[in-house]
mmCIF file of C-alpha atoms in Angstrom:
data_model
loop_
_atom_site.group_PDB
_atom_site.id
_atom_site.type_symbol
_atom_site.label_atom_id
_atom_site.label_comp_id
_atom_site.label_asym_id
_atom_site.label_seq_id
_atom_site.Cartn_x
_atom_site.Cartn_y
_atom_site.Cartn_z
ATOM 1 C CA UNK A 20 -92.430 -56.940 164.947
ATOM 2 C CA UNK A 21 -88.912 -57.886 164.106
ATOM 3 C CA UNK A 22 -85.559 -56.183 164.417
ATOM 4 C CA UNK A 23 -83.013 -56.470 161.633
ATOM 5 C CA UNK A 24 -79.600 -55.132 160.939
ATOM 6 C CA UNK A 25 -80.054 -53.150 157.748
ATOM 7 C CA UNK A 26 -77.375 -53.131 155.094
ATOM 8 C CA UNK A 27 -77.268 -49.769 153.414
ATOM 9 C CA UNK A 28 -77.026 -49.570 149.655
ATOM 10 C CA UNK A 29 -74.013 -47.283 150.001
ATOM 11 C CA UNK A 30 -71.840 -50.141 151.118
ATOM 12 C CA UNK A 31 -71.988 -49.015 154.725
ATOM 13 C CA UNK A 32 -73.116 -51.412 157.358
ATOM 14 C CA UNK A 33 -75.418 -49.440 159.589
ATOM 15 C CA UNK A 34 -76.784 -51.038 162.713
ATOM 16 C CA UNK A 35 -80.376 -49.990 162.521
ATOM 17 C CA UNK A 36 -83.185 -51.216 164.670
ATOM 18 C CA UNK A 37 -85.934 -51.307 162.114
ATOM 19 C CA UNK A 38 -89.445 -52.142 163.196
ATOM 20 C CA UNK A 39 -91.148 -54.157 160.483
ATOM 21 C CA UNK A 40 -94.821 -54.954 160.889
ATOM 22 C CA UNK A 41 -96.513 -58.134 159.739
ATOM 23 C CA UNK A 42 -97.137 -56.669 156.266
ATOM 24 C CA UNK A 43 -93.474 -55.881 155.880
ATOM 25 C CA UNK A 44 -93.941 -52.133 156.289
ATOM 26 C CA UNK A 45 -91.158 -50.189 157.944
ATOM 27 C CA UNK A 46 -92.705 -48.001 160.607
ATOM 28 C CA UNK A 47 -89.688 -46.216 162.080
ATOM 29 C CA UNK A 48 -87.199 -43.989 160.333
ATOM 30 C CA UNK A 49 -83.743 -44.293 161.800
ATOM 31 C CA UNK A 50 -80.915 -41.852 161.244
ATOM 32 C CA UNK A 51 -77.410 -42.797 160.176
ATOM 33 C CA UNK A 52 -75.764 -39.908 162.034
ATOM 34 C CA UNK A 53 -75.799 -38.777 165.651
ATOM 35 C CA UNK A 54 -73.926 -35.582 166.511
ATOM 36 C CA UNK A 55 -70.958 -36.180 168.818
ATOM 37 C CA UNK A 56 -69.616 -33.440 171.104
ATOM 38 C CA UNK A 57 -66.310 -33.125 172.965
ATOM 39 C CA UNK A 58 -65.885 -32.029 176.586
ATOM 40 C CA UNK A 59 -65.947 -28.359 175.509
ATOM 41 C CA UNK A 60 -69.349 -28.914 173.904
ATOM 42 C CA UNK A 61 -67.831 -28.531 170.444
ATOM 43 C CA UNK A 62 -69.284 -30.645 167.649
ATOM 44 C CA UNK A 63 -66.863 -33.293 166.403
ATOM 45 C CA UNK A 64 -66.155 -33.543 162.677
ATOM 46 C CA UNK A 65 -68.240 -36.456 161.359
ATOM 47 C CA UNK A 66 -65.959 -39.392 160.727
ATOM 48 C CA UNK A 67 -64.951 -40.956 157.419
ATOM 49 C CA UNK A 68 -66.547 -38.186 155.318
ATOM 50 C CA UNK A 69 -69.854 -39.868 156.009
ATOM 51 C CA UNK A 70 -71.777 -36.873 154.648
ATOM 52 C CA UNK A 71 -70.460 -37.606 151.139
ATOM 53 C CA UNK A 72 -72.760 -40.633 151.073
ATOM 54 C CA UNK A 73 -75.816 -38.706 152.228
ATOM 55 C CA UNK A 74 -78.522 -37.609 149.788
ATOM 56 C CA UNK A 75 -77.440 -34.802 147.474
ATOM 57 C CA UNK A 76 -79.642 -31.700 147.582
ATOM 58 C CA UNK A 77 -77.946 -29.522 144.969
ATOM 59 C CA UNK A 78 -74.885 -27.376 144.303
ATOM 60 C CA UNK A 79 -74.150 -23.732 143.642
ATOM 61 C CA UNK A 80 -71.047 -21.806 142.701
ATOM 62 C CA UNK A 81 -70.028 -18.314 143.765
ATOM 63 C CA UNK A 82 -66.782 -17.908 141.822
ATOM 64 C CA UNK A 83 -63.994 -15.693 143.184
ATOM 65 C CA UNK A 84 -64.013 -13.974 139.808
ATOM 66 C CA UNK A 85 -67.580 -12.753 140.459
ATOM 67 C CA UNK A 86 -67.255 -12.006 144.148
ATOM 68 C CA UNK A 87 -68.274 -8.590 145.306
ATOM 69 C CA UNK A 88 -66.148 -8.828 148.421
ATOM 70 C CA UNK A 89 -69.021 -9.979 150.598
ATOM 71 C CA UNK A 90 -69.355 -13.613 149.573
ATOM 72 C CA UNK A 91 -68.595 -15.583 152.710
ATOM 73 C CA UNK A 92 -67.842 -19.004 151.201
ATOM 74 C CA UNK A 93 -65.285 -20.553 148.872
ATOM 75 C CA UNK A 94 -66.628 -21.169 145.479
ATOM 76 C CA UNK A 95 -68.521 -24.442 144.954
ATOM 77 C CA UNK A 96 -71.043 -25.467 147.619
ATOM 78 C CA UNK A 97 -72.345 -29.034 147.587
ATOM 79 C CA UNK A 98 -75.178 -29.860 149.946
ATOM 80 C CA UNK A 99 -76.436 -33.182 151.290
ATOM 81 C CA UNK A 100 -79.193 -34.243 153.684
ATOM 82 C CA UNK A 101 -78.732 -37.067 156.153
ATOM 83 C CA UNK A 102 -80.610 -40.041 154.655
ATOM 84 C CA UNK A 103 -82.986 -40.658 157.554
ATOM 85 C CA UNK A 104 -83.962 -36.990 157.769
ATOM 86 C CA UNK A 105 -84.292 -36.876 153.967
ATOM 87 C CA UNK A 106 -86.621 -39.875 154.017
ATOM 88 C CA UNK A 107 -88.711 -38.211 156.706
ATOM 89 C CA UNK A 108 -88.856 -34.973 154.698
ATOM 90 C CA UNK A 109 -89.867 -36.927 151.617
ATOM 91 C CA UNK A 110 -92.755 -38.463 153.525
ATOM 92 C CA UNK A 111 -93.900 -35.442 155.530
ATOM 93 C CA UNK A 112 -92.406 -32.263 154.044
ATOM 94 C CA UNK A 113 -90.895 -31.438 157.452
ATOM 95 C CA UNK A 114 -87.346 -31.571 158.746
ATOM 96 C CA UNK A 115 -87.428 -33.782 161.844
ATOM 97 C CA UNK A 116 -85.682 -33.405 165.197
ATOM 98 C CA UNK A 117 -82.064 -34.412 164.593
ATOM 99 C CA UNK A 118 -81.890 -33.385 160.926
ATOM 100 C CA UNK A 119 -78.329 -32.936 159.680
ATOM 101 C CA UNK A 120 -77.572 -31.012 156.498
ATOM 102 C CA UNK A 121 -73.960 -30.921 155.321
ATOM 103 C CA UNK A 122 -72.149 -28.552 152.996
ATOM 104 C CA UNK A 123 -68.701 -29.146 151.543
ATOM 105 C CA UNK A 124 -66.946 -26.317 149.772
ATOM 106 C CA UNK A 125 -64.609 -26.438 146.825
ATOM 107 C CA UNK A 126 -62.577 -24.152 144.612
ATOM 108 C CA UNK A 127 -63.187 -23.670 140.932
ATOM 109 C CA UNK A 128 -60.688 -25.770 138.986
ATOM 110 C CA UNK A 129 -61.018 -25.422 135.219
ATOM 111 C CA UNK A 130 -63.173 -22.884 133.450
ATOM 112 C CA UNK A 131 -63.037 -24.637 130.093
ATOM 113 C CA UNK A 132 -63.533 -28.252 129.089
ATOM 114 C CA UNK A 133 -64.824 -30.334 126.194
ATOM 115 C CA UNK A 134 -68.375 -29.730 127.424
ATOM 116 C CA UNK A 135 -68.048 -25.951 127.249
ATOM 117 C CA UNK A 136 -66.992 -22.852 129.147
ATOM 118 C CA UNK A 137 -68.056 -22.706 132.741
ATOM 119 C CA UNK A 138 -66.967 -23.643 136.216
ATOM 120 C CA UNK A 139 -65.605 -27.090 136.976
ATOM 121 C CA UNK A 140 -64.945 -28.304 140.508
ATOM 122 C CA UNK A 141 -61.361 -28.180 141.717
ATOM 123 C CA UNK A 142 -59.904 -28.763 145.168
ATOM 124 C CA UNK A 143 -62.166 -29.267 148.149
ATOM 125 C CA UNK A 144 -62.002 -26.357 150.536
ATOM 126 C CA UNK A 145 -64.025 -26.708 153.709
ATOM 127 C CA UNK A 146 -66.851 -28.369 155.540
ATOM 128 C CA UNK A 147 -69.907 -27.096 157.431
ATOM 129 C CA UNK A 148 -72.966 -28.665 158.946
ATOM 130 C CA UNK A 149 -76.262 -27.546 160.363
ATOM 131 C CA UNK A 150 -78.316 -29.567 162.827
ATOM 132 C CA UNK A 151 -81.912 -29.059 163.835
ATOM 133 C CA UNK A 152 -82.707 -30.071 167.390
ATOM 134 C CA UNK A 153 -85.143 -28.624 169.860
ATOM 135 C CA UNK A 154 -83.467 -30.705 172.528
ATOM 136 C CA UNK A 155 -79.917 -29.502 171.811
ATOM 137 C CA UNK A 156 -80.748 -25.951 170.690
ATOM 138 C CA UNK A 157 -83.901 -24.803 172.463
ATOM 139 C CA UNK A 158 -82.886 -21.146 172.155
ATOM 140 C CA UNK A 159 -81.691 -21.037 168.543
ATOM 141 C CA UNK A 160 -84.157 -19.627 166.026
ATOM 142 C CA UNK A 161 -85.950 -22.584 164.473
ATOM 143 C CA UNK A 162 -83.777 -24.835 166.662
ATOM 144 C CA UNK A 163 -81.099 -24.865 163.958
ATOM 145 C CA UNK A 164 -77.399 -24.585 164.893
ATOM 146 C CA UNK A 165 -74.535 -24.046 162.438
ATOM 147 C CA UNK A 166 -70.942 -25.234 162.601
ATOM 148 C CA UNK A 167 -67.960 -24.635 160.353
ATOM 149 C CA UNK A 168 -64.895 -26.866 160.311
ATOM 150 C CA UNK A 169 -62.826 -24.372 158.331
ATOM 151 C CA UNK A 170 -62.686 -22.888 154.859
ATOM 152 C CA UNK A 171 -59.491 -24.618 153.823
ATOM 153 C CA UNK A 172 -58.227 -27.870 152.334
ATOM 154 C CA UNK A 173 -58.223 -31.039 154.402
ATOM 155 C CA UNK A 174 -57.580 -31.870 157.146
ATOM 156 C CA UNK A 175 -60.667 -30.036 158.333
ATOM 157 C CA UNK A 176 -60.827 -28.876 161.939
ATOM 158 C CA UNK A 177 -61.563 -31.775 164.271
ATOM 159 C CA UNK A 178 -64.208 -29.883 166.213
ATOM 160 C CA UNK A 179 -66.222 -26.688 165.905
ATOM 161 C CA UNK A 180 -68.014 -24.290 168.216
ATOM 162 C CA UNK A 181 -71.600 -23.395 167.450
ATOM 163 C CA UNK A 182 -71.690 -20.240 165.343
ATOM 164 C CA UNK A 183 -73.479 -17.191 166.796
ATOM 165 C CA UNK A 184 -77.031 -16.877 165.467
ATOM 166 C CA UNK A 185 -76.199 -13.628 163.682
ATOM 167 C CA UNK A 186 -73.397 -15.305 161.679
ATOM 168 C CA UNK A 187 -75.483 -17.991 159.938
ATOM 169 C CA UNK A 188 -78.949 -18.451 161.342
ATOM 170 C CA UNK A 189 -80.100 -14.861 160.675
ATOM 171 C CA UNK A 190 -79.683 -15.155 156.879
ATOM 172 C CA UNK A 191 -81.257 -18.608 156.860
ATOM 173 C CA UNK A 192 -84.202 -17.337 158.894
ATOM 174 C CA UNK A 193 -84.843 -14.306 156.697
ATOM 175 C CA UNK A 194 -84.109 -15.741 153.251
ATOM 176 C CA UNK A 195 -84.328 -19.533 153.104
ATOM 177 C CA UNK A 196 -87.494 -20.889 151.527
ATOM 178 C CA UNK A 197 -88.382 -23.813 153.782
ATOM 179 C CA UNK A 198 -87.718 -23.911 157.546
ATOM 180 C CA UNK A 199 -84.289 -22.198 157.402
ATOM 181 C CA UNK A 200 -83.175 -24.392 154.447
ATOM 182 C CA UNK A 201 -82.433 -22.792 151.063
ATOM 183 C CA UNK A 202 -84.562 -25.225 149.099
ATOM 184 C CA UNK A 203 -85.018 -22.544 146.434
ATOM 185 C CA UNK A 204 -81.428 -23.282 145.326
ATOM 186 C CA UNK A 205 -81.518 -27.044 145.881
ATOM 187 C CA UNK A 206 -83.974 -28.473 143.363
ATOM 188 C CA UNK A 207 -83.421 -32.105 144.287
ATOM 189 C CA UNK A 208 -84.421 -31.447 147.881
ATOM 190 C CA UNK A 209 -87.333 -29.265 146.790
ATOM 191 C CA UNK A 210 -88.525 -32.011 144.413
ATOM 192 C CA UNK A 211 -88.551 -34.533 147.263
ATOM 193 C CA UNK A 212 -91.141 -32.571 149.223
ATOM 194 C CA UNK A 213 -94.613 -34.123 148.988
ATOM 195 C CA UNK A 214 -97.127 -32.012 147.067
ATOM 196 C CA UNK F 20 -74.551 -67.770 155.420
ATOM 197 C CA UNK F 21 -77.768 -65.903 155.831
ATOM 198 C CA UNK F 22 -79.913 -63.914 153.488
ATOM 199 C CA UNK F 23 -81.504 -60.693 154.681
ATOM 200 C CA UNK F 24 -83.674 -58.058 153.186
ATOM 201 C CA UNK F 25 -81.558 -54.977 153.529
ATOM 202 C CA UNK F 26 -83.161 -51.670 154.416
ATOM 203 C CA UNK F 27 -81.299 -48.885 152.705
ATOM 204 C CA UNK F 28 -80.460 -45.772 154.658
ATOM 205 C CA UNK F 29 -82.117 -43.685 151.977
ATOM 206 C CA UNK F 30 -85.530 -44.809 153.073
ATOM 207 C CA UNK F 31 -85.899 -47.197 150.183
ATOM 208 C CA UNK F 32 -86.660 -50.789 150.802
ATOM 209 C CA UNK F 33 -84.417 -52.727 148.514
ATOM 210 C CA UNK F 34 -84.721 -56.468 148.313
ATOM 211 C CA UNK F 35 -81.109 -57.456 148.420
ATOM 212 C CA UNK F 36 -79.740 -60.930 148.794
ATOM 213 C CA UNK F 37 -76.775 -60.183 151.032
ATOM 214 C CA UNK F 38 -74.378 -62.960 151.878
ATOM 215 C CA UNK F 39 -73.149 -62.540 155.444
ATOM 216 C CA UNK F 40 -70.458 -64.881 156.715
ATOM 217 C CA UNK F 41 -70.177 -66.203 160.242
ATOM 218 C CA UNK F 42 -68.162 -63.149 161.305
ATOM 219 C CA UNK F 43 -70.898 -60.847 160.048
ATOM 220 C CA UNK F 44 -68.881 -59.648 157.036
ATOM 221 C CA UNK F 45 -70.791 -58.786 153.899
ATOM 222 C CA UNK F 46 -69.103 -60.572 151.038
ATOM 223 C CA UNK F 47 -71.233 -59.589 148.056
ATOM 224 C CA UNK F 48 -71.851 -56.146 146.685
ATOM 225 C CA UNK F 49 -75.345 -55.872 145.331
ATOM 226 C CA UNK F 50 -76.552 -53.138 143.020
ATOM 227 C CA UNK F 51 -79.749 -51.188 143.541
ATOM 228 C CA UNK F 52 -80.357 -50.675 139.814
ATOM 229 C CA UNK F 53 -80.695 -53.033 136.877
ATOM 230 C CA UNK F 54 -81.147 -51.519 133.418
ATOM 231 C CA UNK F 55 -84.538 -52.306 131.869
ATOM 232 C CA UNK F 56 -85.061 -52.327 128.106
ATOM 233 C CA UNK F 57 -88.219 -52.210 126.013
ATOM 234 C CA UNK F 58 -88.986 -54.387 122.983
ATOM 235 C CA UNK F 59 -87.091 -51.959 120.719
ATOM 236 C CA UNK F 60 -83.983 -52.411 122.881
ATOM 237 C CA UNK F 61 -84.323 -48.873 124.184
ATOM 238 C CA UNK F 62 -83.316 -48.243 127.791
ATOM 239 C CA UNK F 63 -86.258 -47.357 130.015
ATOM 240 C CA UNK F 64 -86.107 -44.227 132.152
ATOM 241 C CA UNK F 65 -85.248 -45.369 135.694
ATOM 242 C CA UNK F 66 -88.362 -45.158 137.821
ATOM 243 C CA UNK F 67 -89.121 -42.803 140.700
ATOM 244 C CA UNK F 68 -86.031 -40.631 140.098
ATOM 245 C CA UNK F 69 -84.053 -43.349 141.815
ATOM 246 C CA UNK F 70 -80.751 -41.791 140.691
ATOM 247 C CA UNK F 71 -81.381 -38.784 142.950
ATOM 248 C CA UNK F 72 -80.689 -41.042 145.911
ATOM 249 C CA UNK F 73 -77.466 -42.435 144.461
ATOM 250 C CA UNK F 74 -74.059 -41.217 145.634
ATOM 251 C CA UNK F 75 -73.240 -37.702 144.492
ATOM 252 C CA UNK F 76 -69.996 -37.389 142.512
ATOM 253 C CA UNK F 77 -69.898 -33.632 141.895
ATOM 254 C CA UNK F 78 -71.459 -30.847 139.861
ATOM 255 C CA UNK F 79 -70.372 -28.400 137.181
ATOM 256 C CA UNK F 80 -72.007 -25.466 135.482
ATOM 257 C CA UNK F 81 -71.626 -24.335 131.885
ATOM 258 C CA UNK F 82 -73.814 -21.202 131.912
ATOM 259 C CA UNK F 83 -75.597 -20.090 128.753
ATOM 260 C CA UNK F 84 -74.025 -16.683 129.306
ATOM 261 C CA UNK F 85 -70.575 -18.219 128.817
ATOM 262 C CA UNK F 86 -71.443 -20.635 126.036
ATOM 263 C CA UNK F 87 -69.359 -20.490 122.921
ATOM 264 C CA UNK F 88 -72.047 -22.131 120.855
ATOM 265 C CA UNK F 89 -70.580 -25.581 121.206
ATOM 266 C CA UNK F 90 -71.587 -26.496 124.733
ATOM 267 C CA UNK F 91 -73.809 -29.522 124.315
ATOM 268 C CA UNK F 92 -75.609 -29.508 127.686
ATOM 269 C CA UNK F 93 -77.952 -27.255 129.618
ATOM 270 C CA UNK F 94 -76.227 -25.443 132.349
ATOM 271 C CA UNK F 95 -75.874 -27.295 135.659
ATOM 272 C CA UNK F 96 -74.772 -30.930 135.560
ATOM 273 C CA UNK F 97 -75.169 -33.043 138.685
ATOM 274 C CA UNK F 98 -73.636 -36.505 138.658
ATOM 275 C CA UNK F 99 -74.297 -39.552 140.819
ATOM 276 C CA UNK F 100 -72.933 -43.113 140.928
ATOM 277 C CA UNK F 101 -75.162 -46.081 141.639
ATOM 278 C CA UNK F 102 -74.462 -47.012 145.276
ATOM 279 C CA UNK F 103 -73.360 -50.604 144.664
ATOM 280 C CA UNK F 104 -70.965 -49.583 141.905
ATOM 281 C CA UNK F 105 -69.722 -46.695 144.050
ATOM 282 C CA UNK F 106 -69.014 -49.067 146.946
ATOM 283 C CA UNK F 107 -67.113 -51.359 144.582
ATOM 284 C CA UNK F 108 -65.103 -48.416 143.224
ATOM 285 C CA UNK F 109 -64.329 -47.284 146.758
ATOM 286 C CA UNK F 110 -62.949 -50.730 147.558
ATOM 287 C CA UNK F 111 -61.120 -51.482 144.319
ATOM 288 C CA UNK F 112 -60.688 -48.270 142.309
ATOM 289 C CA UNK F 113 -62.457 -49.932 139.362
ATOM 290 C CA UNK F 114 -65.903 -49.455 137.871
ATOM 291 C CA UNK F 115 -67.534 -52.894 137.874
ATOM 292 C CA UNK F 116 -69.679 -54.616 135.255
ATOM 293 C CA UNK F 117 -73.107 -53.012 135.524
ATOM 294 C CA UNK F 118 -71.944 -49.596 136.758
ATOM 295 C CA UNK F 119 -74.552 -46.879 136.282
ATOM 296 C CA UNK F 120 -73.607 -43.203 136.391
ATOM 297 C CA UNK F 121 -76.427 -40.683 136.141
ATOM 298 C CA UNK F 122 -76.430 -37.011 135.172
ATOM 299 C CA UNK F 123 -79.335 -34.637 135.651
ATOM 300 C CA UNK F 124 -79.216 -31.235 134.024
ATOM 301 C CA UNK F 125 -80.595 -27.946 135.246
ATOM 302 C CA UNK F 126 -80.839 -24.327 134.228
ATOM 303 C CA UNK F 127 -79.213 -21.469 136.087
ATOM 304 C CA UNK F 128 -81.840 -19.777 138.279
ATOM 305 C CA UNK F 129 -80.516 -16.803 140.212
ATOM 306 C CA UNK F 130 -77.125 -15.222 139.737
ATOM 307 C CA UNK F 131 -77.205 -13.284 142.977
ATOM 308 C CA UNK F 132 -78.101 -14.303 146.532
ATOM 309 C CA UNK F 133 -77.184 -13.511 150.115
ATOM 310 C CA UNK F 134 -74.151 -15.761 149.791
ATOM 311 C CA UNK F 135 -72.749 -13.796 146.850
ATOM 312 C CA UNK F 136 -72.787 -13.497 143.082
ATOM 313 C CA UNK F 137 -72.640 -16.709 141.166
ATOM 314 C CA UNK F 138 -74.800 -19.404 139.658
ATOM 315 C CA UNK F 139 -77.666 -20.925 141.607
ATOM 316 C CA UNK F 140 -79.611 -23.939 140.403
ATOM 317 C CA UNK F 141 -82.945 -23.300 138.763
ATOM 318 C CA UNK F 142 -85.302 -25.618 136.907
ATOM 319 C CA UNK F 143 -84.257 -29.179 136.131
ATOM 320 C CA UNK F 144 -83.706 -29.702 132.456
ATOM 321 C CA UNK F 145 -82.844 -33.232 131.411
ATOM 322 C CA UNK F 146 -81.546 -36.633 132.330
ATOM 323 C CA UNK F 147 -78.793 -38.882 130.981
ATOM 324 C CA UNK F 148 -77.175 -42.101 132.072
ATOM 325 C CA UNK F 149 -74.157 -44.160 131.162
ATOM 326 C CA UNK F 150 -73.844 -47.868 131.821
ATOM 327 C CA UNK F 151 -70.735 -50.014 131.703
ATOM 328 C CA UNK F 152 -71.341 -53.581 130.665
ATOM 329 C CA UNK F 153 -69.187 -55.969 128.699
ATOM 330 C CA UNK F 154 -72.189 -58.251 128.403
ATOM 331 C CA UNK F 155 -74.563 -55.598 127.033
ATOM 332 C CA UNK F 156 -72.047 -53.519 125.083
ATOM 333 C CA UNK F 157 -69.219 -55.799 123.916
ATOM 334 C CA UNK F 158 -68.442 -53.505 120.978
ATOM 335 C CA UNK F 159 -68.568 -50.093 122.660
ATOM 336 C CA UNK F 160 -65.210 -48.566 123.586
ATOM 337 C CA UNK F 161 -64.574 -49.410 127.225
ATOM 338 C CA UNK F 162 -67.972 -51.192 127.230
ATOM 339 C CA UNK F 163 -69.661 -47.919 128.152
ATOM 340 C CA UNK F 164 -72.971 -46.921 126.519
ATOM 341 C CA UNK F 165 -74.628 -43.515 126.814
ATOM 342 C CA UNK F 166 -78.314 -42.598 126.811
ATOM 343 C CA UNK F 167 -80.120 -39.266 126.902
ATOM 344 C CA UNK F 168 -83.747 -38.879 127.947
ATOM 345 C CA UNK F 169 -83.968 -35.339 126.629
ATOM 346 C CA UNK F 170 -82.634 -31.880 127.419
ATOM 347 C CA UNK F 171 -85.912 -30.445 128.625
ATOM 348 C CA UNK F 172 -88.070 -30.157 131.713
ATOM 349 C CA UNK F 173 -89.949 -33.174 133.014
ATOM 350 C CA UNK F 174 -91.504 -35.407 131.978
ATOM 351 C CA UNK F 175 -88.299 -36.875 130.581
ATOM 352 C CA UNK F 176 -88.521 -39.268 127.664
ATOM 353 C CA UNK F 177 -89.717 -42.701 128.758
ATOM 354 C CA UNK F 178 -87.058 -44.545 126.805
ATOM 355 C CA UNK F 179 -83.845 -43.802 124.951
ATOM 356 C CA UNK F 180 -81.799 -45.328 122.161
ATOM 357 C CA UNK F 181 -78.124 -45.896 122.756
ATOM 358 C CA UNK F 182 -76.151 -42.885 121.488
ATOM 359 C CA UNK F 183 -73.631 -43.469 118.696
ATOM 360 C CA UNK F 184 -70.087 -43.833 120.039
ATOM 361 C CA UNK F 185 -68.975 -40.645 118.306
ATOM 362 C CA UNK F 186 -71.639 -38.580 120.108
ATOM 363 C CA UNK F 187 -70.577 -39.286 123.700
ATOM 364 C CA UNK F 188 -68.120 -42.099 124.087
ATOM 365 C CA UNK F 189 -65.409 -40.498 121.926
ATOM 366 C CA UNK F 190 -64.994 -37.463 124.223
ATOM 367 C CA UNK F 191 -65.114 -39.647 127.301
ATOM 368 C CA UNK F 192 -62.493 -41.959 125.850
ATOM 369 C CA UNK F 193 -60.102 -39.182 124.867
ATOM 370 C CA UNK F 194 -60.536 -36.787 127.783
ATOM 371 C CA UNK F 195 -61.954 -38.430 130.908
ATOM 372 C CA UNK F 196 -59.398 -39.169 133.625
ATOM 373 C CA UNK F 197 -60.459 -42.606 134.834
ATOM 374 C CA UNK F 198 -61.970 -45.320 132.627
ATOM 375 C CA UNK F 199 -64.155 -42.966 130.536
ATOM 376 C CA UNK F 200 -65.373 -41.117 133.678
ATOM 377 C CA UNK F 201 -64.532 -37.429 134.174
ATOM 378 C CA UNK F 202 -63.259 -37.883 137.725
ATOM 379 C CA UNK F 203 -61.074 -34.801 137.245
ATOM 380 C CA UNK F 204 -64.243 -32.696 137.597
ATOM 381 C CA UNK F 205 -65.933 -34.816 140.257
ATOM 382 C CA UNK F 206 -63.827 -34.527 143.408
ATOM 383 C CA UNK F 207 -66.108 -36.607 145.606
ATOM 384 C CA UNK F 208 -65.803 -39.578 143.276
ATOM 385 C CA UNK F 209 -62.058 -39.027 142.874
ATOM 386 C CA UNK F 210 -61.662 -38.884 146.677
ATOM 387 C CA UNK F 211 -63.413 -42.238 147.044
ATOM 388 C CA UNK F 212 -60.760 -44.060 144.987
ATOM 389 C CA UNK F 213 -58.367 -46.053 147.173
ATOM 390 C CA UNK F 214 -54.796 -44.710 147.183
#
């Protein structure tokens, strides 16, 4: 067994204690993100937009022009999984303890471009994250907790209280395809699941 | 100086020769992708969907329902930059020799969900890549070449001929905001550029 400092392909230097056996196989899956809380038990905004270098799951758009008044999010939603949790999901089909899934919101910019009529991303407009942890959230359905750092342009809120289960978790529990995650709308995450 | 095998945070083991100086600083930026060509000089489809673990740049949707007949791509476009090239861009604001930028296409699935009316990703529907290389493409405008592996469900084509400059490069040259790349529609890539 040997411990190395891994150098991530994203240009980040991540101090990871990786256990490598004599055949060179990596036997532990480390995470690149650990939730940090302030003294009020509010989740701190992840630093340096780290989620933007996580693994993309998919994107959807709910344009203002099509809103029925009930759509709770600004228009474009981009979703990423934390790389360690993604790797675990890819191997096992399960979201492990400590999984982080991030969503950044954005307004529609153009609706016409050389590639056709449609919806093109404009200004970024908010950040949210969900974390699965039996240890941190023993009483949340599925052990998933949801946080929003504001539906507005940057700077995003520096910290966020856990949302009440009825605000986020309830819809995820009743409608999401795979363990509270809307994999039915995120084909790249769905494709990663082992058959 | 010391050479390590880096372990990428995406769960991939990438044999990277990383030069680390005595202060522990990484002084070389390695890429995780090298274009492979067959005997007919066609680009080979990157293996194992490796681009899906690159760094997400943004997504757009040009729905069939809004097409004016001229839209050349199936509906959702998701775009990623190769992590080494992305890291270089983040440091310098330039796309380096060897940059790979991938685009995977997808159909609209649902147009209504608990989060509102809009466009939700459905089935994946094609793969394309552009590569910047003065060495490989000395005569292409900007040294960018474009390849499509089909606008259809998987399996994607195993290899692709370089597209004529007038098919792809011309629009990129005239309309894209930053060195033939449509950063105006990809806010996560635009945000990575140093100020």
